[in-house]
CSV table of C-alpha atoms in Angstrom, one decimal:
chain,number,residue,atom,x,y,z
L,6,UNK,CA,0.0,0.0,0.0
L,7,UNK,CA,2.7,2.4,0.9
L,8,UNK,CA,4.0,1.7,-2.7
L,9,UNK,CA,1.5,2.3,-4.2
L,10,UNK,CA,0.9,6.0,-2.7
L,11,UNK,CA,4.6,7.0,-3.1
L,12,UNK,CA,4.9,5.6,-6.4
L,13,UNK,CA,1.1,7.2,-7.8
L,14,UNK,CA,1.7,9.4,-10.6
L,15,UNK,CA,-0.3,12.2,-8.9
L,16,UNK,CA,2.1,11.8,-5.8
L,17,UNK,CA,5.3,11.7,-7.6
L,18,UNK,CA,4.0,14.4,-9.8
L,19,UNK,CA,3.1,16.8,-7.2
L,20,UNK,CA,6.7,16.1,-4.7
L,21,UNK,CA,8.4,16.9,-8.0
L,22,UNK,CA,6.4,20.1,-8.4
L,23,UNK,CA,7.2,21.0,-4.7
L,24,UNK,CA,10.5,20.8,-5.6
L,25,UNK,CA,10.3,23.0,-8.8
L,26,UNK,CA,8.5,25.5,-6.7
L,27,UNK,CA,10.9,25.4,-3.5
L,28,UNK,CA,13.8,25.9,-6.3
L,29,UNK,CA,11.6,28.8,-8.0
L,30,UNK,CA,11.1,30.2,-5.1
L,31,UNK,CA,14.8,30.7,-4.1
L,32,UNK,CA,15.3,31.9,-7.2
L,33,UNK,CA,12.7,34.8,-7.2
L,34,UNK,CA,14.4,35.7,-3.7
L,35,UNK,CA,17.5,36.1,-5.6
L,36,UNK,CA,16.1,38.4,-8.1
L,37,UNK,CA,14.9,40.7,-5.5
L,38,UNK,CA,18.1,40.4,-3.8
L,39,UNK,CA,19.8,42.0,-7.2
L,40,UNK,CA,16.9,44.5,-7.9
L,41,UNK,CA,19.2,47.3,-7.6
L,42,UNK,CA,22.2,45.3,-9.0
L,43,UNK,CA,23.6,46.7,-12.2
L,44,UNK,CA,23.3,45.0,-15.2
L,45,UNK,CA,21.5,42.3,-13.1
L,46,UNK,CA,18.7,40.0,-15.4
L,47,UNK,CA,16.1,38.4,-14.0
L,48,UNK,CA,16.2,34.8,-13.8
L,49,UNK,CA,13.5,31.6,-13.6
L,50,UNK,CA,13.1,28.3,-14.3
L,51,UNK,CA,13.8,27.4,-17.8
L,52,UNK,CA,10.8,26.8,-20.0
L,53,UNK,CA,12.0,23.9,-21.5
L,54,UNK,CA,12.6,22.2,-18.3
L,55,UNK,CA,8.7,23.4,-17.7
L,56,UNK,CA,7.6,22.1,-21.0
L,57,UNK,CA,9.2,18.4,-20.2
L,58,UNK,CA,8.0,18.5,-16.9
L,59,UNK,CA,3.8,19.3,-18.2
L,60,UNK,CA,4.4,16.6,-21.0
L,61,UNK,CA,5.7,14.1,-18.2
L,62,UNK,CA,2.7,14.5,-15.9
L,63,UNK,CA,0.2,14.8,-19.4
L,64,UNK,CA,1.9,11.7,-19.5
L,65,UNK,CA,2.0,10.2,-16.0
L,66,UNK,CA,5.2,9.1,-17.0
L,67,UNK,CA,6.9,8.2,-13.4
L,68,UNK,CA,10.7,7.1,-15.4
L,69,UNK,CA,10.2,10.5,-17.4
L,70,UNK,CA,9.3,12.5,-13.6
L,71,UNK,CA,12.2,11.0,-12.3
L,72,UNK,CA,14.5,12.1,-15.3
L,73,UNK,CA,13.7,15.3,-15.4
L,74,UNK,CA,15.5,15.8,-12.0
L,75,UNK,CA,18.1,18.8,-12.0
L,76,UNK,CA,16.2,22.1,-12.0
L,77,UNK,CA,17.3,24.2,-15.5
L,78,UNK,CA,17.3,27.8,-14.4
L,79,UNK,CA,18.1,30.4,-17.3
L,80,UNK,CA,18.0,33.9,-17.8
L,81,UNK,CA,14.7,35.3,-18.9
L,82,UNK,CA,15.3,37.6,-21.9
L,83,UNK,CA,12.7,40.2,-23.2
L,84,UNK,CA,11.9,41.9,-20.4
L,85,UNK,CA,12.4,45.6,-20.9
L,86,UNK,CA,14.9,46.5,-18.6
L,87,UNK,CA,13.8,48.4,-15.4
L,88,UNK,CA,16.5,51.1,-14.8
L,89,UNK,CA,18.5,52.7,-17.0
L,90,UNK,CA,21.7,50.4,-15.5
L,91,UNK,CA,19.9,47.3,-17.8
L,92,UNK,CA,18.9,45.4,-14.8
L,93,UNK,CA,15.2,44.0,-15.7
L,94,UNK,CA,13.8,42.5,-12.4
L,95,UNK,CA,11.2,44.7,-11.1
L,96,UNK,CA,9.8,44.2,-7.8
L,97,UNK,CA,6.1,44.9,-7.8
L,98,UNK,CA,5.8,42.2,-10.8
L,99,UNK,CA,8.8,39.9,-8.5
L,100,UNK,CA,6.3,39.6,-5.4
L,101,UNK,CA,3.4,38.6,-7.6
L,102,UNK,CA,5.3,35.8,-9.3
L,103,UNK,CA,6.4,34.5,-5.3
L,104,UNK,CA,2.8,35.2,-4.3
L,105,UNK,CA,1.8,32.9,-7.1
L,106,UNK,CA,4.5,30.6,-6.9
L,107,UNK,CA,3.8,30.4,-2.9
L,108,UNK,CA,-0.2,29.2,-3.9
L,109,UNK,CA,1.4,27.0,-5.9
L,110,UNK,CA,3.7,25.5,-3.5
L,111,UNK,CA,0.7,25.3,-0.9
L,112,UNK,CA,-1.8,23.9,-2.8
L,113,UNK,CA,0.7,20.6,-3.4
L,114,UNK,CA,1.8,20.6,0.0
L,115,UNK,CA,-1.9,19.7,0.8
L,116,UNK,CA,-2.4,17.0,-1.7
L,117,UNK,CA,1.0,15.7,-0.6
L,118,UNK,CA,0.2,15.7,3.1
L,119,UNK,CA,-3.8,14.5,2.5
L,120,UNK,CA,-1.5,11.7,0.8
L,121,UNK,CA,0.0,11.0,3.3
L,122,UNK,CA,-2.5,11.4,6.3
L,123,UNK,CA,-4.6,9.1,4.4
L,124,UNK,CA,-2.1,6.5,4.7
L,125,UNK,CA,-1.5,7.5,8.7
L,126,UNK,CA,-5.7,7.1,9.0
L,127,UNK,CA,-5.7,3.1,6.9
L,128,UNK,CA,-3.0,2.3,9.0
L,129,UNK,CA,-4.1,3.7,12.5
L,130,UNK,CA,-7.6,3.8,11.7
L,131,UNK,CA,-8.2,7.2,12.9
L,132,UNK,CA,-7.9,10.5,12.0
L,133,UNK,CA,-5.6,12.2,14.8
């Protein structure tokens, strides 16, 4: 039973997200660290790493989830730059993407933890 939860594609799915989003987050904290750095652009999580992670949980793909491991972070290019120094990250637009990125992060800690408290409950056979 305990294999089956940890090895569910909506359970290995969502840890892997939580991971992604932990990353993410440190990341974002980073750009607002450099907001005032010269020169300084903005970085994320790389959209092809985001593209292979969507196509592995389309896919429920559990070896695919597993390879897709190491975080790919990359500079995001585009953005118009925020100061006249060329540094693009700008901070009202920064805290939305952690407030997002935070909803995110909580929303798959539940599932995870309901996961995992259903488990607790079958084996116990109560709720506290």
């Amino acid at each position: 039973m305990i294999e089956a939860l940890l090895s569910s594609p909506n359970y290995q799915a969502s840890k892997t997200i939580l991971d992604v989003t932990a990353e993410r987050h440190r990341v974002m904290a980073g750009n607002l660290a450099n907001v005032n750095t010269p020169g300084y652009q903005r970085m994320d999580v790389a959209e092809s790493f985001k593209s292979s992670l969507q196509s592995a949980i389309k896919e429920q793909d559990l070896g695919a989830l597993r390879q897709v491991g190491g975080i790919q972070l990359e500079e995001v290019k585009g953005l118009a730059a925020q100061s006249p120094d060329g540094n693009n990250v700008n901070l009202e637009r920064e805290l939305m993407y952690i407030n997002q990125n935070a909803l995110e992060y909580e929303a798959n800690a539940q599932f995870v933890s309901g996961s995992i408290a259903r488990l607790k409950m079958a084996i116990t056979g109560r709720t506290s």
